[in-house]
Amino acid sequence: MRRTVAVVGGGCSGVLVTRELLRCGEESHVVVIEPDEPGGGVAYGNAQPWHLLNSRAAAMSADPDDPNHFVRWSGAAPADFRPRREYGRYLREVFDEAVAANPGRVGVRRARATRIVPEDGGAAVVLDDGTLVRADHVVLAVGGPTVAPQPFEHPRYIDDPWRPGVLEALPTDRPVLLVGTGLTAVDVALTLTADDRRSAPVVAISRRGLLPLTHTVDAAPPAEPALDDCATLRDVVRAVRSAAGEAGDWRPVVDGMRPYLDQLWTALTPQEQDAFLRHLARTWECHRHRMAPEVAARVVALREAGLLEIRRGGVAAWPGFADYAAVVNCAGPGRLPGAAGPLVGGLLERGLVRLGPHDLGLDIDPAGRLVAADGRVHERLWLIGPLRRGAQWETTAVPEIRAQAHRLATDLRPRPVLAGVA
């Protein structure tokens, strides 16, 4: 009997896991629940031409067995940083090709999931049009937490800079304040200055005032630091600094650590994880999630022209909010449960899921199955993507999500029944 797997979310995580479910489970019927066209999502759906991927084309394949799939599709060189809008088109084509190659096995419900109700032998997904999707397994692929709320009021406060048209409507002759100095703030600054008509500065503030660092034009091969004897967070930091000194550049060392980050994270004590989050996480993110060289050059030019200012300080104490035409929240994802969307928030309220470590995401078992408030592992409710943060660390980028999708689909593959075994 054919099983049904419901995938809630049609962004990058939803597309990758749908593709793997179709490849790995010949008896599976997949229903993708997504109000918009599958393949866009927050990262790619509303990107502008000047928004580039912050990873090289060689890292962005949707196919775990074909690392050059995106490189060939785009016609790019492996070291190129391609437009995010282009990558959204790629994901949509990957999805469409997977559907076409598996006739009758995929359904798309253009609606929003509002509830998930466990049932005997599966679960029901309640949609905002009042209908139900019943499935043997449900995969939650809804992206990360919502943006962190900010403790102030402004008549033109923009909590979602990705809302279509919201930035283009702002005046160019009055300054705009960005809360945050990470990659989202960089993207917003590029949009606000894209037409070269801006005469007032864009001011970005954060507690440390740190911008993302920059990729080199040419990629160096990864260099693995010596981590075997590292027993504490202090040991890891010491080993990384030593390796960066020997390599003459920290970038290959950071890249070389990537396959081991989840192992390092789970080996830390909860106290060491908390110390990392309080003291080192922002610095690490600046080194790990870097700007494309073209984007970094534009940021330098804007700063030299006085059109982009980076300030250090706490948001609550920042003076003169009224002087800004708008305040844009670019602070990045918040902590749960406050930053949970309606669907995830409802699951938390009903005890069907529980918070993961440090409230960064939801709790899962090693295979990616969701854990309820009472500690029980749901055999048929799965999680993929950024909401695994906390239980895992490296879970927001395509290579890691691609690997999660493959393992999840493999785990859901029907097992043959052995003769004579009940």
CSV table of C-alpha atoms in Angstrom, one decimal, residues 116-264:
chain,number,residue,atom,x,y,z
A,116,ILE,CA,-0.9,19.2,12.9
A,117,VAL,CA,-2.9,16.6,14.7
A,118,PRO,CA,-1.3,13.2,15.4
A,119,GLU,CA,-3.6,10.2,14.6
A,120,ASP,CA,-3.2,6.5,14.9
A,121,GLY,CA,-0.8,5.5,12.2
A,122,GLY,CA,0.0,9.0,11.1
A,123,ALA,CA,-1.1,12.6,11.4
A,124,ALA,CA,-3.6,15.1,9.9
A,125,VAL,CA,-2.5,18.5,8.7
A,126,VAL,CA,-5.2,21.1,9.0
A,127,LEU,CA,-5.1,23.8,6.2
A,128,ASP,CA,-6.3,27.4,6.3
A,129,ASP,CA,-9.0,26.6,3.8
A,130,GLY,CA,-10.5,24.2,6.3
A,131,THR,CA,-9.5,20.9,4.6
A,132,LEU,CA,-7.3,18.1,6.0
A,133,VAL,CA,-4.3,16.3,4.5
A,134,ARG,CA,-3.9,12.9,6.1
A,135,ALA,CA,-0.5,11.4,5.9
A,136,ASP,CA,1.5,8.4,7.3
A,137,HIS,CA,4.4,10.8,8.0
A,138,VAL,CA,4.7,14.6,8.2
A,139,VAL,CA,7.9,16.5,7.6
A,140,LEU,CA,8.1,20.0,9.0
A,141,ALA,CA,10.1,22.1,6.6
A,142,VAL,CA,9.0,25.6,7.5
A,143,GLY,CA,12.3,27.5,7.8
A,144,GLY,CA,13.7,29.1,10.9
A,145,PRO,CA,12.3,31.2,13.7
A,146,THR,CA,10.8,34.6,12.9
A,147,VAL,CA,12.8,37.8,13.4
A,148,ALA,CA,13.8,38.8,17.0
A,149,PRO,CA,11.4,41.4,18.3
A,150,GLN,CA,12.8,44.8,19.2
A,151,PRO,CA,12.1,46.9,22.4
A,152,PHE,CA,11.0,50.2,20.8
A,153,GLU,CA,8.3,51.9,18.8
A,154,HIS,CA,8.5,53.9,15.6
A,155,PRO,CA,5.7,55.0,13.3
A,156,ARG,CA,7.4,53.3,10.4
A,157,TYR,CA,8.8,50.2,11.9
A,158,ILE,CA,9.5,47.4,9.4
A,159,ASP,CA,9.6,44.0,11.0
A,160,ASP,CA,10.0,42.1,7.7
A,161,PRO,CA,12.3,43.6,5.2
A,162,TRP,CA,11.5,40.9,2.7
A,163,ARG,CA,7.9,42.0,2.3
A,164,PRO,CA,7.6,43.0,-1.4
A,165,GLY,CA,7.9,46.7,-2.0
A,166,VAL,CA,8.3,47.7,1.6
A,167,LEU,CA,11.9,49.1,1.2
A,168,GLU,CA,11.4,50.7,-2.2
A,169,ALA,CA,8.7,53.0,-0.7
A,170,LEU,CA,11.1,54.7,1.8
A,171,PRO,CA,12.3,58.2,1.1
A,172,THR,CA,15.9,58.6,-0.1
A,173,ASP,CA,16.6,62.0,1.6
A,174,ARG,CA,16.1,60.8,5.2
A,175,PRO,CA,18.3,58.3,7.0
A,176,VAL,CA,17.1,54.8,7.7
A,177,LEU,CA,18.1,52.8,10.7
A,178,LEU,CA,18.8,49.1,10.4
A,179,VAL,CA,18.8,47.0,13.6
A,180,GLY,CA,21.5,44.4,13.0
A,181,THR,CA,24.8,44.3,11.0
A,182,GLY,CA,24.6,40.8,9.6
A,183,LEU,CA,23.9,39.5,6.1
A,184,THR,CA,20.3,40.7,6.2
A,185,ALA,CA,21.4,44.2,7.0
A,186,VAL,CA,23.8,44.1,4.1
A,187,ASP,CA,21.1,42.9,1.8
A,188,VAL,CA,18.8,45.7,3.0
A,189,ALA,CA,21.5,48.3,2.6
A,190,LEU,CA,22.1,47.2,-1.0
A,191,THR,CA,18.4,47.5,-1.8
A,192,LEU,CA,18.1,51.0,-0.2
A,193,THR,CA,21.1,52.2,-2.3
A,194,ALA,CA,20.5,50.3,-5.5
A,195,ASP,CA,19.3,53.1,-7.7
A,196,ASP,CA,22.0,55.6,-6.6
A,197,ARG,CA,19.4,58.2,-5.7
A,198,ARG,CA,20.0,58.0,-1.9
A,199,SER,CA,21.4,61.1,-0.3
A,200,ALA,CA,20.9,60.3,3.3
A,201,PRO,CA,22.8,57.5,5.0
A,202,VAL,CA,21.7,54.0,6.0
A,203,VAL,CA,22.8,53.5,9.6
A,204,ALA,CA,23.2,49.9,10.8
A,205,ILE,CA,23.6,49.2,14.6
A,206,SER,CA,24.3,46.2,16.6
A,207,ARG,CA,25.7,45.4,20.1
A,208,ARG,CA,29.2,44.7,18.7
A,209,GLY,CA,29.0,46.5,15.4
A,210,LEU,CA,30.5,43.6,13.4
A,211,LEU,CA,29.9,43.1,9.7
A,212,PRO,CA,30.2,39.7,8.0
A,213,LEU,CA,33.7,39.1,6.7
A,214,THR,CA,34.6,38.5,3.1
A,215,HIS,CA,35.3,35.5,0.9
A,216,THR,CA,38.5,35.6,-1.1
A,217,VAL,CA,38.0,35.7,-4.9
A,218,ASP,CA,39.8,32.4,-5.3
A,219,ALA,CA,38.8,29.5,-3.1
A,220,ALA,CA,41.6,27.9,-1.1
A,221,PRO,CA,41.3,24.1,-0.2
A,222,PRO,CA,39.9,23.5,3.3
A,223,ALA,CA,42.4,23.0,6.1
A,224,GLU,CA,41.3,20.9,9.0
A,225,PRO,CA,42.6,22.0,12.4
A,226,ALA,CA,43.8,19.4,14.8
A,227,LEU,CA,40.7,18.8,17.0
A,228,ASP,CA,41.3,15.2,18.2
A,229,ASP,CA,42.7,16.4,21.6
A,230,CYS,CA,40.1,19.1,22.1
A,231,ALA,CA,38.1,18.4,25.3
A,232,THR,CA,36.7,21.9,26.0
A,233,LEU,CA,35.6,25.0,24.1
A,234,ARG,CA,38.8,26.7,25.1
A,235,ASP,CA,40.7,23.8,23.5
A,236,VAL,CA,38.8,24.3,20.2
A,237,VAL,CA,39.4,28.0,20.1
A,238,ARG,CA,43.1,27.5,20.8
A,239,ALA,CA,43.4,24.8,18.0
A,240,VAL,CA,41.5,27.0,15.5
A,241,ARG,CA,43.7,30.0,16.2
A,242,SER,CA,46.9,27.9,15.9
A,243,ALA,CA,45.8,26.3,12.6
A,244,ALA,CA,44.8,29.8,11.1
A,245,GLY,CA,48.3,31.1,12.0
A,246,GLU,CA,50.0,28.1,10.3
A,247,ALA,CA,47.8,28.4,7.2
A,248,GLY,CA,48.3,32.2,6.9
A,249,ASP,CA,44.5,32.6,6.4
A,250,TRP,CA,41.6,31.7,8.7
A,251,ARG,CA,39.2,31.0,5.9
A,252,PRO,CA,40.5,27.5,4.9
A,253,VAL,CA,40.5,26.6,8.6
A,254,VAL,CA,36.9,27.7,9.1
A,255,ASP,CA,35.8,25.8,6.0
A,256,GLY,CA,37.8,22.8,7.1
A,257,MET,CA,35.8,22.7,10.3
A,258,ARG,CA,32.5,22.5,8.6
A,259,PRO,CA,32.1,18.7,8.5
A,260,TYR,CA,32.8,18.5,12.2
A,261,LEU,CA,30.7,21.3,13.6
A,262,ASP,CA,27.8,19.3,14.8
A,263,GLN,CA,30.1,16.8,16.4
A,264,LEU,CA,31.9,19.6,18.2
